[in-house]
N, CA, C and O atoms as a MOPAC input file, in Angstrom:
PM7 MOZYME 1SCF
protein

 N      0.82400 1    -1.16300 1    -0.01000 1
 C      0.01000 1     0.00300 1     0.05100 1
 C      0.89200 1     1.22300 1     0.05300 1
 O      1.78700 1     1.34700 1     0.88900 1
 N      0.65100 1     2.12500 1    -0.87400 1
 C      1.47400 1     3.35000 1    -1.12200 1
 C      0.91900 1     4.40700 1    -0.18800 1
 O     -0.28800 1     4.64800 1    -0.19800 1
 N      1.74400 1     5.03900 1     0.61200 1
 C      1.31000 1     6.17800 1     1.37600 1
 C      1.56100 1     7.48000 1     0.64500 1
 O      2.55900 1     7.57300 1    -0.07100 1
 N      0.73700 1     8.46800 1     0.77700 1
 C      0.91900 1     9.71700 1     0.12600 1
 C      2.01000 1    10.53300 1     0.76600 1
 O      2.27100 1    10.42800 1     1.96400 1
 N      2.62700 1    11.32900 1    -0.03300 1
 C      3.61100 1    12.22200 1     0.48500 1
 C      3.10400 1    13.22700 1     1.45700 1
 O      1.89700 1    13.46100 1     1.40900 1
 N      3.79900 1    13.83200 1     2.29500 1
 C      3.40700 1    14.81100 1     3.25000 1
 C      2.99000 1    15.99900 1     2.52700 1
 O      2.22500 1    16.77500 1     3.10000 1
 N      3.41400 1    16.26600 1     1.26600 1
 C      3.03800 1    17.54900 1     0.56300 1
 C      1.58100 1    17.54300 1     0.14200 1
 O      1.01800 1    18.60300 1    -0.12800 1
 N      0.95000 1    16.36300 1     0.07800 1
 C     -0.40900 1    16.31500 1    -0.41600 1
 C     -1.37000 1    16.79000 1     0.76200 1
 O     -2.48900 1    17.20200 1     0.45400 1
 N     -1.02400 1    16.75400 1     1.94900 1
 C     -1.92400 1    17.18400 1     3.08200 1
 C     -2.20500 1    18.70400 1     3.01200 1
 O     -3.35800 1    19.11100 1     3.16000 1
 N     -1.18700 1    19.54200 1     2.79200 1
 C     -1.46700 1    20.99200 1     2.72700 1
 C     -2.29800 1    21.29100 1     1.46100 1
 O     -3.18700 1    22.14000 1     1.51100 1
 N     -2.03000 1    20.61700 1     0.33400 1
 C     -2.83300 1    20.87500 1    -0.85300 1
 C     -4.26100 1    20.47300 1    -0.59900 1
 O     -5.17100 1    21.16900 1    -1.04800 1
 N     -4.49700 1    19.41300 1     0.08100 1
 C     -5.85900 1    18.96100 1     0.40400 1
 C     -6.53100 1    19.96100 1     1.26600 1
 O     -7.70900 1    20.24400 1     1.05000 1
 N     -5.80600 1    20.56400 1     2.31200 1
 C     -6.42900 1    21.59800 1     3.08700 1
 C     -6.65600 1    22.85500 1     2.31500 1
 O     -7.64600 1    23.53600 1     2.58100 1
 N     -5.84600 1    23.20700 1     1.41000 1
 C     -6.12300 1    24.42900 1     0.68100 1
 C     -7.29100 1    24.19600 1    -0.28400 1
 O     -8.14800 1    25.06900 1    -0.41400 1
 N     -7.34600 1    23.14000 1    -0.90700 1
 C     -8.44400 1    22.83800 1    -1.86400 1
 C     -9.75100 1    22.62500 1    -1.10500 1
 O    -10.81500 1    22.93300 1    -1.64200 1
 N     -9.71100 1    22.11200 1     0.11700 1
 C    -10.92300 1    21.96800 1     0.99800 1
 C    -11.53000 1    23.28300 1     1.29100 1
 O    -12.72100 1    23.53700 1     1.11500 1
 N    -10.54400 1    24.19600 1     1.79800 1
 C    -10.97800 1    25.53000 1     2.19000 1
 C    -11.56600 1    26.25000 1     0.93200 1
 O    -12.62200 1    26.87300 1     1.04700 1
 N    -10.98900 1    26.19000 1    -0.12700 1
 C    -11.36600 1    26.87200 1    -1.33200 1
 C    -12.89400 1    26.28300 1    -1.64500 1
 O    -13.82900 1    27.03900 1    -1.90700 1
 N    -13.01500 1    24.93700 1    -1.58700 1
 C    -14.25200 1    24.38200 1    -1.91400 1
 C    -15.38600 1    24.87200 1    -0.92400 1
 O    -16.49400 1    25.18900 1    -1.35800 1
 N    -15.09100 1    24.91800 1     0.32800 1
 C    -16.06300 1    25.44900 1     1.39600 1
 C    -16.48100 1    26.88300 1     0.96400 1
 O    -17.66600 1    27.21600 1     0.94300 1
 N    -15.53800 1    27.66100 1     0.64500 1
 C    -15.85800 1    29.05600 1     0.33700 1
 C    -16.69300 1    29.16600 1    -0.92900 1
 O    -17.63900 1    29.95200 1    -0.99300 1
 N    -16.34700 1    28.39100 1    -1.91600 1
 C    -17.07200 1    28.35300 1    -3.20200 1
 C    -18.51200 1    27.90800 1    -2.93300 1
 O    -19.44800 1    28.56100 1    -3.39500 1
 N    -18.69800 1    26.85300 1    -2.22500 1
 C    -20.02000 1    26.36300 1    -1.94600 1
 C    -20.84700 1    27.34400 1    -1.20000 1
 O    -21.99700 1    27.60600 1    -1.55200 1
 N    -20.23700 1    27.92000 1    -0.11000 1
 C    -20.95000 1    28.84200 1     0.73500 1
 C    -21.25700 1    30.10400 1    -0.08700 1
 O    -22.36500 1    30.63300 1    -0.01000 1
 N    -20.33400 1    30.56200 1    -0.82900 1
 C    -20.59700 1    31.70200 1    -1.70700 1
 C    -21.69300 1    31.41200 1    -2.67500 1
 O    -22.58600 1    32.22900 1    -2.89600 1
 N    -21.62200 1    30.23700 1    -3.25800 1
 C    -22.70500 1    29.89900 1    -4.25500 1
 C    -24.10200 1    29.89100 1    -3.63800 1
 O    -25.03900 1    30.50600 1    -4.14700 1
 N    -24.20700 1    29.15700 1    -2.50100 1
 C    -25.48700 1    29.09000 1    -1.86200 1
 C    -26.02800 1    30.48100 1    -1.48400 1
 O    -27.16000 1    30.82900 1    -1.82100 1
 N    -25.24700 1    31.22400 1    -0.81800 1
 C    -25.65200 1    32.60500 1    -0.29100 1
 C    -25.84500 1    33.50500 1    -1.50200 1
 O    -26.82900 1    34.24500 1    -1.52700 1
 N    -24.95800 1    33.49500 1    -2.52800 1
 C    -25.10400 1    34.36500 1    -3.67300 1
 C    -26.30000 1    34.10400 1    -4.55700 1
 O    -26.95300 1    35.03500 1    -5.02600 1
 N    -26.58600 1    32.83800 1    -4.78200 1
 C    -27.73900 1    32.52600 1    -5.58000 1
 C    -29.01200 1    32.80700 1    -4.81800 1
 O    -29.96100 1    33.29300 1    -5.43300 1
 N    -29.10800 1    32.54400 1    -3.54100 1
 C    -30.35200 1    32.87900 1    -2.79100 1
 C    -30.46000 1    34.38400 1    -2.71000 1
 O    -31.57200 1    34.87300 1    -2.90500 1
 N    -29.48500 1    35.14000 1    -2.45600 1
 C    -29.65900 1    36.55800 1    -2.39900 1
 C    -30.01500 1    37.27000 1    -3.63200 1
 O    -30.82100 1    38.19800 1    -3.69700 1
 N    -29.30200 1    36.72700 1    -4.67700 1
 C    -29.60800 1    37.45400 1    -6.01100 1
 C    -31.01200 1    37.03000 1    -6.41500 1
 O    -31.72600 1    37.91600 1    -6.88600 1
 N    -31.50800 1    35.80700 1    -6.29900 1
 C    -32.82200 1    35.45500 1    -6.57000 1
 C    -33.86900 1    36.23800 1    -5.77900 1
 O    -34.81200 1    36.73600 1    -6.39300 1
 N    -33.76800 1    36.37200 1    -4.50200 1
 C    -34.59100 1    37.21700 1    -3.69900 1
 C    -34.54000 1    38.60500 1    -4.09400 1
 O    -35.58900 1    39.24500 1    -4.02900 1
 N    -33.51400 1    39.15300 1    -4.48100 1
 C    -33.43900 1    40.55500 1    -4.93100 1
 C    -34.25800 1    40.71400 1    -6.17600 1
 O    -35.12400 1    41.58400 1    -6.26700 1
 N    -33.97400 1    39.85100 1    -7.14800 1
 C    -34.73400 1    39.83700 1    -8.45000 1
 C    -36.19700 1    39.82100 1    -8.18500 1
 O    -36.95600 1    40.67700 1    -8.64000 1
 N    -36.60800 1    38.74200 1    -7.37300 1
 C    -38.11900 1    38.59600 1    -7.15300 1
 C    -38.68800 1    39.76700 1    -6.46400 1
 O    -39.82900 1    40.12600 1    -6.75300 1
 N    -37.96100 1    40.42300 1    -5.53500 1
 C    -38.54700 1    41.51900 1    -4.83800 1
 C    -38.67600 1    42.72100 1    -5.70700 1
 O    -39.48900 1    43.57900 1    -5.36500 1
 N    -37.94200 1    42.89500 1    -6.83800 1
 C    -37.99000 1    44.00900 1    -7.71400 1
 C    -39.01700 1    43.67900 1    -8.90000 1
 O    -39.91600 1    44.46300 1    -9.20400 1
 N    -38.81500 1    42.49500 1    -9.52100 1
 C    -39.49800 1    42.15600 1   -10.79300 1
 C    -40.76900 1    41.29400 1   -10.45700 1
 O    -41.63100 1    41.17000 1   -11.32700 1
 N    -40.91300 1    40.72700 1    -9.30000 1
 C    -42.05000 1    39.87400 1    -9.04500 1
 C    -41.69400 1    38.41700 1    -9.34300 1
 O    -40.64600 1    38.09600 1    -9.90300 1
 N    -42.63800 1    37.54400 1    -8.93000 1
 C    -42.38200 1    36.09300 1    -9.00900 1
 C    -42.57100 1    35.63000 1   -10.47900 1
 O    -42.09300 1    34.55700 1   -10.84700 1
 N    -43.22700 1    36.38700 1   -11.26800 1
 C    -43.49400 1    35.98000 1   -12.64400 1
 C    -42.27000 1    35.88500 1   -13.44700 1
 O    -42.29200 1    35.26800 1   -14.51200 1
 N    -41.15500 1    36.47900 1   -12.99600 1
 C    -39.94400 1    36.49700 1   -13.73100 1
 C    -39.15700 1    35.12400 1   -13.65500 1
 O    -38.29800 1    34.80100 1   -14.47500 1
 N    -39.53600 1    34.38000 1   -12.60900 1
 C    -38.80500 1    33.18300 1   -12.29100 1
 C    -38.75000 1    32.11200 1   -13.48000 1
 O    -37.72200 1    31.48200 1   -13.72900 1
 N    -39.86000 1    31.97100 1   -14.14300 1
 C    -39.85200 1    31.00300 1   -15.23300 1
 C    -38.85900 1    31.38200 1   -16.34100 1
 O    -38.15400 1    30.53400 1   -16.88900 1
 N    -38.82800 1    32.69800 1   -16.65200 1
 C    -37.97200 1    33.19500 1   -17.69100 1
 C    -36.47700 1    33.04600 1   -17.25000 1
 O    -35.61800 1    32.62200 1   -18.02300 1
 N    -36.21500 1    33.42700 1   -15.93600 1
 C    -34.85100 1    33.20200 1   -15.46900 1
 C    -34.42800 1    31.74300 1   -15.45800 1
 O    -33.28500 1    31.42200 1   -15.78500 1
 N    -35.29900 1    30.90700 1   -15.10400 1
 C    -34.88100 1    29.48900 1   -15.11700 1
 C    -34.69300 1    28.98800 1   -16.59900 1
 O    -33.82300 1    28.15600 1   -16.85600 1
 N    -35.47400 1    29.47500 1   -17.51300 1
 C    -35.22900 1    29.09900 1   -18.92800 1
 C    -33.85600 1    29.61700 1   -19.39600 1
 O    -33.10700 1    28.90300 1   -20.06200 1
 N    -33.52800 1    30.93100 1   -19.01800 1
 C    -32.24100 1    31.45700 1   -19.35600 1
 C    -31.15400 1    30.69800 1   -18.77200 1
 O    -30.13900 1    30.43100 1   -19.41600 1
 N    -31.33600 1    30.34300 1   -17.56800 1
 C    -30.27500 1    29.39900 1   -16.83400 1
 C    -30.07700 1    28.09200 1   -17.57500 1
 O    -28.96300 1    27.60800 1   -17.77400 1
 N    -31.23900 1    27.53600 1   -17.98200 1
 C    -31.10500 1    26.27400 1   -18.70100 1
 C    -30.31100 1    26.45900 1   -20.04600 1
 O    -29.51400 1    25.59900 1   -20.42100 1
 N    -30.53500 1    27.52000 1   -20.70200 1
 C    -29.84500 1    27.84900 1   -21.97100 1
 C    -28.35600 1    28.00600 1   -21.67500 1
 O    -27.51800 1    27.39400 1   -22.33700 1
 N    -28.04300 1    28.80000 1   -20.71200 1
 C    -26.64000 1    29.04400 1   -20.32600 1
 C    -25.98600 1    27.72700 1   -19.96600 1
 O    -24.84300 1    27.46200 1   -20.33700 1
 N    -26.72100 1    26.90600 1   -19.24000 1
 C    -26.11000 1    25.55900 1   -18.72600 1
 C    -25.96700 1    24.61500 1   -19.98100 1
 O    -25.05600 1    23.78800 1   -20.03100 1
 N    -26.83600 1    24.75000 1   -20.93100 1
 C    -26.69300 1    23.89700 1   -22.18900 1
 C    -25.46500 1    24.34200 1   -23.00600 1
 O    -24.82100 1    23.49000 1   -23.61800 1
 N    -25.11100 1    25.65400 1   -23.04000 1
 C    -24.05600 1    26.11600 1   -23.85200 1
 C    -22.63000 1    26.16400 1   -23.09700 1
 O    -21.57500 1    26.07700 1   -23.72600 1
 N    -22.68000 1    26.29800 1   -21.81700 1
 C    -21.48300 1    26.50200 1   -21.08700 1
 C    -20.52700 1    25.24200 1   -21.02800 1
 O    -19.34200 1    25.42900 1   -21.30100 1
 N    -20.94300 1    24.01600 1   -20.70200 1
 C    -19.98500 1    22.92100 1   -20.58000 1
 C    -19.25600 1    22.55300 1   -21.88400 1
 O    -18.07100 1    22.22000 1   -21.86100 1
 N    -19.95900 1    22.61200 1   -23.00300 1
 C    -19.15100 1    22.32800 1   -24.24500 1
 C    -18.12000 1    23.38600 1   -24.42900 1
 O    -16.98500 1    23.03300 1   -24.75200 1
 N    -18.37300 1    24.54700 1   -24.27000 1
 C    -17.45000 1    25.68300 1   -24.47100 1
 C    -16.34100 1    25.57400 1   -23.45900 1
 O    -15.18000 1    25.79400 1   -23.80500 1
 N    -16.65900 1    25.23200 1   -22.17700 1
 C    -15.67200 1    25.17800 1   -21.12200 1
 C    -14.75100 1    23.99800 1   -21.34700 1
 O    -13.53200 1    24.16200 1   -21.30000 1
 N    -15.28700 1    22.82400 1   -21.58700 1
 C    -14.46800 1    21.61200 1   -21.69800 1
 C    -13.62300 1    21.57500 1   -22.97000 1
 O    -12.58800 1    20.90900 1   -22.99500 1
 N    -14.02800 1    22.25600 1   -23.99900 1
 C    -13.26100 1    22.33100 1   -25.20500 1
 C    -12.00400 1    23.19700 1   -25.03900 1
 O    -11.05100 1    23.08500 1   -25.81000 1
 N    -12.02400 1    24.02200 1   -24.06200 1
 C    -10.84000 1    24.94900 1   -23.85200 1
 C    -10.16300 1    24.72700 1   -22.50600 1
 O     -9.15600 1    25.38900 1   -22.25700 1
 N    -10.60400 1    23.90200 1   -21.66500 1
 C     -9.90500 1    23.77500 1   -20.32800 1
 C     -8.60600 1    23.22700 1   -20.44500 1
 O     -7.78000 1    23.56500 1   -19.59700 1
 N     -8.24100 1    22.35200 1   -21.44500 1
 C     -6.92200 1    21.74400 1   -21.49200 1
 C     -5.90200 1    22.72300 1   -22.02300 1
 O     -4.71300 1    22.41100 1   -21.95500 1
 N     -6.24300 1    23.81400 1   -22.51600 1
 C     -5.31900 1    24.74900 1   -23.10600 1
 C     -4.77500 1    25.82000 1   -22.04100 1
 O     -3.87100 1    26.60500 1   -22.32900 1
 N     -5.38000 1    25.78800 1   -20.83100 1
 C     -4.97400 1    26.78200 1   -19.97800 1
 C     -4.45200 1    26.11500 1   -18.61700 1
 O     -4.65500 1    24.92900 1   -18.35400 1
 N     -3.76900 1    26.98700 1   -17.79300 1
 C     -3.40500 1    26.39000 1   -16.49100 1
 C     -4.56100 1    26.49500 1   -15.55900 1
 O     -5.07000 1    27.59000 1   -15.32000 1
 N     -4.97800 1    25.41800 1   -15.04200 1
 C     -6.28500 1    25.31500 1   -14.31300 1
 C     -6.17100 1    26.10900 1   -12.96400 1
 O     -7.12400 1    26.74600 1   -12.51600 1
 N     -5.03000 1    26.04100 1   -12.38100 1
 C     -4.81500 1    26.81200 1   -11.05800 1
 C     -4.96800 1    28.31900 1   -11.30700 1
 O     -5.65200 1    29.03500 1   -10.57700 1
 N     -4.29300 1    28.75800 1   -12.37900 1
 C     -4.40500 1    30.19200 1   -12.74000 1
 C     -5.77700 1    30.54800 1   -13.11700 1
 O     -6.23200 1    31.62900 1   -12.74300 1
 N     -6.52400 1    29.68700 1   -13.87000 1
 C     -7.85600 1    29.95300 1   -14.20700 1
 C     -8.85000 1    30.05900 1   -13.03000 1
 O     -9.76100 1    30.88600 1   -13.02300 1
 N     -8.62200 1    29.16500 1   -12.02500 1
 C     -9.41800 1    29.24300 1   -10.85400 1
 C     -9.13800 1    30.53100 1   -10.02800 1
 O    -10.05200 1    31.11700 1    -9.44900 1
 N     -7.83200 1    30.95800 1    -9.99000 1
 C     -7.55600 1    32.18200 1    -9.35900 1
 C     -8.10400 1    33.35900 1   -10.04700 1
 O     -8.60900 1    34.29500 1    -9.42800 1
 N     -8.00600 1    33.31300 1   -11.32800 1
 C     -8.56400 1    34.44800 1   -12.18700 1
 C    -10.08900 1    34.50800 1   -12.01400 1
 O    -10.64000 1    35.59700 1   -11.85700 1
 N    -10.73700 1    33.42900 1   -12.03700 1
 C    -12.20300 1    33.36300 1   -11.83200 1
 C    -12.65100 1    33.91200 1   -10.44600 1
 O    -13.64500 1    34.62900 1   -10.33600 1
 N    -11.94000 1    33.57600 1    -9.48600 1
 C    -12.14600 1    34.03300 1    -8.10900 1
 C    -12.03600 1    35.51500 1    -7.99600 1
 O    -12.92100 1    36.17400 1    -7.45100 1
 N    -10.90600 1    36.07300 1    -8.53100 1
 C    -10.71800 1    37.45400 1    -8.53000 1
 C    -11.73000 1    38.22400 1    -9.36800 1
 O    -12.20800 1    39.28700 1    -8.97300 1
 N    -12.04900 1    37.65400 1   -10.55300 1
 C    -13.08200 1    38.26900 1   -11.45500 1
 C    -14.39600 1    38.24400 1   -10.76600 1
 O    -15.13300 1    39.22200 1   -10.89100 1
 N    -14.77300 1    37.20500 1   -10.03700 1
 C    -16.10700 1    37.21400 1    -9.40100 1
 C    -16.09700 1    38.21100 1    -8.21000 1
 O    -17.11500 1    38.86400 1    -7.97900 1
 N    -15.02200 1    38.34700 1    -7.47100 1
 C    -14.95400 1    39.37100 1    -6.46700 1
 C    -15.06900 1    40.67800 1    -7.00700 1
 O    -15.81100 1    41.48800 1    -6.45100 1
 N    -14.35500 1    41.01700 1    -8.13500 1
 C    -14.42900 1    42.33100 1    -8.75500 1
 C    -15.86600 1    42.65200 1    -9.22100 1
 O    -16.33300 1    43.78100 1    -9.06800 1
 N    -16.60100 1    41.58400 1    -9.82500 1
 C    -17.93300 1    41.75300 1   -10.25000 1
 C    -18.80700 1    42.02200 1    -9.08900 1
 O    -19.68900 1    42.86700 1    -9.23700 1
 N    -18.67800 1    41.39600 1    -7.91000 1
 C    -19.42900 1    41.66300 1    -6.75800 1
 C    -19.23100 1    43.14500 1    -6.29200 1
 O    -20.19400 1    43.83200 1    -5.95400 1
 N    -18.01700 1    43.58200 1    -6.28800 1
 C    -17.73000 1    44.96200 1    -5.88200 1
 C    -18.47700 1    45.94000 1    -6.85800 1
 O    -19.04700 1    46.92400 1    -6.38600 1
 N    -18.48600 1    45.70300 1    -8.14600 1
 C    -19.11600 1    46.56400 1    -9.13700 1
 C    -20.63600 1    46.53400 1    -8.85400 1
 O    -21.27600 1    47.58400 1    -8.80000 1
 N    -21.22700 1    45.28300 1    -8.66800 1
 C    -22.69100 1    45.26300 1    -8.33500 1
 C    -22.99800 1    45.93000 1    -7.02100 1
 O    -24.01700 1    46.61100 1    -6.90300 1
 N    -22.16400 1    45.76100 1    -6.04500 1
 C    -22.37500 1    46.50100 1    -4.71200 1
 C    -22.38600 1    48.00700 1    -4.97300 1
 O    -23.28600 1    48.70100 1    -4.49900 1
 N    -21.39200 1    48.53400 1    -5.72900 1
 C    -21.29000 1    50.02600 1    -5.99300 1
 C    -22.47900 1    50.50900 1    -6.69500 1
 O    -23.02800 1    51.55900 1    -6.36000 1
 N    -22.93500 1    49.70500 1    -7.75100 1
 C    -24.10000 1    50.23800 1    -8.45700 1
 C    -25.37600 1    50.19200 1    -7.62700 1
 O    -26.24800 1    51.05300 1    -7.74700 1
 N    -25.46700 1    49.12000 1    -6.74500 1
 C    -26.68500 1    49.15600 1    -5.85900 1
 C    -26.66700 1    50.21400 1    -4.84600 1
 O    -27.71500 1    50.75100 1    -4.48900 1
 N    -25.44800 1    50.55900 1    -4.33400 1
 C    -25.31700 1    51.64400 1    -3.34000 1
 C    -25.60500 1    53.01900 1    -3.98100 1
 O    -26.16300 1    53.91100 1    -3.34100 1
 N    -25.20900 1    53.16600 1    -5.26100 1
 C    -25.50300 1    54.44400 1    -6.02900 1
 C    -26.83600 1    54.36300 1    -6.76100 1
 O    -27.10100 1    55.23000 1    -7.59400 1
 N    -27.66800 1    53.40400 1    -6.51000 1
 C    -28.83200 1    53.12200 1    -7.22600 1
 C    -29.81400 1    54.31700 1    -7.17400 1
 O    -30.48900 1    54.56800 1    -8.17200 1
 N    -29.91700 1    55.02900 1    -6.10400 1
 C    -30.73200 1    56.20100 1    -6.05200 1
 C    -30.36100 1    57.25600 1    -7.05600 1
 O    -31.21500 1    57.90300 1    -7.66300 1
 N    -29.03700 1    57.41600 1    -7.21900 1
 C    -28.61400 1    58.44800 1    -8.15100 1
 C    -28.60100 1    58.06900 1    -9.59100 1
 O    -28.65200 1    58.91700 1   -10.48200 1
 N    -28.52700 1    56.66900 1    -9.83100 1
 C    -28.48300 1    56.21200 1   -11.20600 1
 C    -29.87900 1    56.06200 1   -11.83100 1
 O    -30.03000 1    56.05100 1   -13.05200 1
 N    -30.86100 1    55.95100 1   -10.98900 1
 C    -32.22000 1    55.71500 1   -11.48900 1
 C    -32.70500 1    54.22500 1   -11.39300 1
 O    -31.89600 1    53.29800 1   -11.35100 1
 N    -33.94700 1    54.05400 1   -11.36300 1
 C    -34.42700 1    52.68700 1   -11.14600 1
 C    -34.24400 1    51.79200 1   -12.35100 1
 O    -34.16800 1    50.57100 1   -12.21100 1
 N    -34.17000 1    52.39000 1   -13.55800 1
 C    -33.98200 1    51.53200 1   -14.70900 1
 C    -32.55800 1    50.83000 1   -14.63600 1
 O    -32.44700 1    49.65400 1   -14.98300 1
 N    -31.57600 1    51.49200 1   -14.22600 1
 C    -30.20400 1    50.93400 1   -14.13900 1
 C    -30.25800 1    49.82200 1   -13.12900 1
 O    -29.81000 1    48.71600 1   -13.43100 1
 N    -30.78500 1    50.05600 1   -11.93900 1
 C    -30.89300 1    49.03600 1   -10.92400 1
 C    -31.68700 1    47.88700 1   -11.32700 1
 O    -31.28500 1    46.75000 1   -11.08000 1
 N    -32.82000 1    48.10600 1   -11.94900 1
 C    -33.70600 1    47.02500 1   -12.32300 1
 C    -33.01700 1    46.18700 1   -13.45600 1
 O    -33.14000 1    44.96300 1   -13.47600 1
 N    -32.30200 1    46.85300 1   -14.38300 1
 C    -31.44900 1    46.14900 1   -15.37200 1
 C    -30.37300 1    45.27300 1   -14.78000 1
 O    -30.13800 1    44.15000 1   -15.22600 1
 N    -29.74300 1    45.79900 1   -13.79100 1
 C    -28.69200 1    45.08100 1   -13.11200 1
 C    -29.22100 1    43.84200 1   -12.37200 1
 O    -28.57800 1    42.79300 1   -12.31300 1
 N    -30.35800 1    44.00900 1   -11.84300 1
 C    -30.99600 1    42.92700 1   -11.08700 1
 C    -31.40700 1    41.76500 1   -12.07400 1
 O    -31.27100 1    40.58100 1   -11.76500 1
 N    -31.89600 1    42.16700 1   -13.23000 1
 C    -32.33500 1    41.21600 1   -14.31100 1
 C    -31.07100 1    40.40700 1   -14.75700 1
 O    -31.19100 1    39.24100 1   -15.13400 1
 N    -29.86900 1    41.03200 1   -14.71000 1
 C    -28.66700 1    40.33600 1   -15.19800 1
 C    -28.03700 1    39.55900 1   -14.06000 1
 O    -27.35200 1    38.56500 1   -14.30200 1
 N    -28.26100 1    40.00300 1   -12.77700 1
 C    -27.49200 1    39.51600 1   -11.74600 1
 C    -27.71600 1    37.95400 1   -11.48000 1
 O    -26.77300 1    37.19800 1   -11.24700 1
 N    -28.97500 1    37.56300 1   -11.53200 1
 C    -29.24200 1    36.10600 1   -11.20000 1
 C    -28.64900 1    35.18200 1   -12.28100 1
 O    -27.98600 1    34.22100 1   -11.88900 1
 N    -28.81200 1    35.36700 1   -13.53600 1
 C    -28.19200 1    34.55800 1   -14.54800 1
 C    -26.60500 1    34.64200 1   -14.42900 1
 O    -25.88600 1    33.66100 1   -14.61900 1
 N    -26.14900 1    35.85400 1   -14.11100 1
 C    -24.70800 1    35.89300 1   -13.96700 1
 C    -24.21600 1    35.18900 1   -12.70400 1
 O    -23.17900 1    34.52700 1   -12.73300 1
 N    -24.91700 1    35.31700 1   -11.64200 1
 C    -24.55800 1    34.50100 1   -10.42400 1
 C    -24.56300 1    32.99000 1   -10.66300 1
 O    -23.70500 1    32.23000 1   -10.21200 1
 N    -25.62900 1    32.61800 1   -11.42800 1
 C    -25.72400 1    31.14000 1   -11.74100 1
 C    -24.59300 1    30.70700 1   -12.62800 1
 O    -24.02100 1    29.63200 1   -12.44400 1
 N    -24.26200 1    31.55200 1   -13.60600 1
 C    -23.19700 1    31.20000 1   -14.65700 1
 C    -21.78900 1    31.19900 1   -13.78900 1
 O    -20.97600 1    30.28300 1   -13.91400 1
 N    -21.60900 1    32.17700 1   -13.01100 1
 C    -20.28400 1    32.21600 1   -12.31900 1
 C    -20.17100 1    31.09200 1   -11.29700 1
 O    -19.06300 1    30.59200 1   -11.09900 1
 N    -21.21400 1    30.67300 1   -10.65500 1
 C    -21.20000 1    29.46600 1    -9.80200 1
 C    -20.89000 1    28.27600 1   -10.57700 1
 O    -20.06900 1    27.46200 1   -10.15600 1
 N    -21.47100 1    28.13200 1   -11.63700 1
 C    -21.25400 1    26.91100 1   -12.46700 1
 C    -19.82700 1    26.80200 1   -13.01100 1
 O    -19.20600 1    25.74000 1   -13.02800 1
 N    -19.32500 1    28.02400 1   -13.47400 1
 C    -17.88600 1    27.95300 1   -13.94000 1
 C    -16.95200 1    27.68000 1   -12.87500 1
 O    -15.98700 1    26.94800 1   -13.09400 1
 N    -17.17200 1    28.26000 1   -11.60900 1
 C    -16.35400 1    28.11000 1   -10.50300 1
 C    -16.36000 1    26.59800 1   -10.13700 1
 O    -15.28900 1    26.05700 1    -9.86300 1
 N    -17.45600 1    25.93500 1   -10.12200 1
 C    -17.53800 1    24.53200 1    -9.77200 1
 C    -16.86100 1    23.70200 1   -10.79900 1
 O    -16.11800 1    22.79200 1   -10.43200 1
 N    -17.06600 1    23.95500 1   -12.10900 1
 C    -16.41800 1    23.23200 1   -13.15900 1
 C    -14.95800 1    23.38200 1   -13.07900 1
 O    -14.25000 1    22.39700 1   -13.29100 1
 N    -14.44300 1    24.52300 1   -12.79400 1
 C    -12.97400 1    24.90300 1   -12.68900 1
 C    -12.42100 1    24.12300 1   -11.52100 1
 O    -11.39900 1    23.45300 1   -11.66300 1
 N    -13.08000 1    24.19000 1   -10.34200 1
 C    -12.58000 1    23.55300 1    -9.15900 1
 C    -12.45900 1    22.07100 1    -9.32100 1
 O    -11.41700 1    21.48500 1    -9.02700 1
 N    -13.54200 1    21.44900 1    -9.79800 1
 C    -13.51400 1    20.02400 1    -9.93800 1
 C    -12.53400 1    19.57200 1   -10.96200 1
 O    -11.90600 1    18.52800 1   -10.79000 1
 N    -12.37600 1    20.30900 1   -12.01900 1
 C    -11.35300 1    19.99400 1   -13.01400 1
 C     -9.90700 1    20.11100 1   -12.47000 1
 O     -9.02100 1    19.32700 1   -12.81100 1
 N     -9.73100 1    21.07300 1   -11.65700 1
 C     -8.36000 1    21.23300 1   -10.99300 1
 C     -8.22100 1    20.15900 1    -9.99000 1
 O     -7.12800 1    19.59800 1    -9.91500 1
 N     -9.23600 1    19.77800 1    -9.16700 1
 C     -9.01900 1    18.80200 1    -8.06200 1
 C     -8.78700 1    17.45900 1    -8.70300 1
 O     -8.08700 1    16.63800 1    -8.11000 1
 N     -9.33500 1    17.16800 1    -9.89600 1
 C     -9.10600 1    15.84000 1   -10.43700 1
 C     -7.78000 1    15.80600 1   -11.17700 1
 O     -7.39800 1    14.76600 1   -11.71300 1

């Protein structure tokens, strides 16, 4: 029976910590974005958002898996995490300035926010599990 090298334990801890944060962020982010969209646009929008999410999910994996072997997966995961944080900062700033920007801008942002959160969650999961394997 082959024992793993001691170097695998720290990488397991790092990947486990990243996984916990990605899962927690995905659960909280999707719930918050969905509740914000429903509070502004009403519950009638849900069927259209789920249809859009289905289309995105239909298109994303073939595009993702056809290109994943061409890039460094660790750098891709780091880039996606930084990009997602930057996107959250932009969304937060737009929502804070919402009164000055007008309701159309805030409503438009909320319409885009849920599919974007779903898409970013899916890409982060795909990248993480591709990196972990």
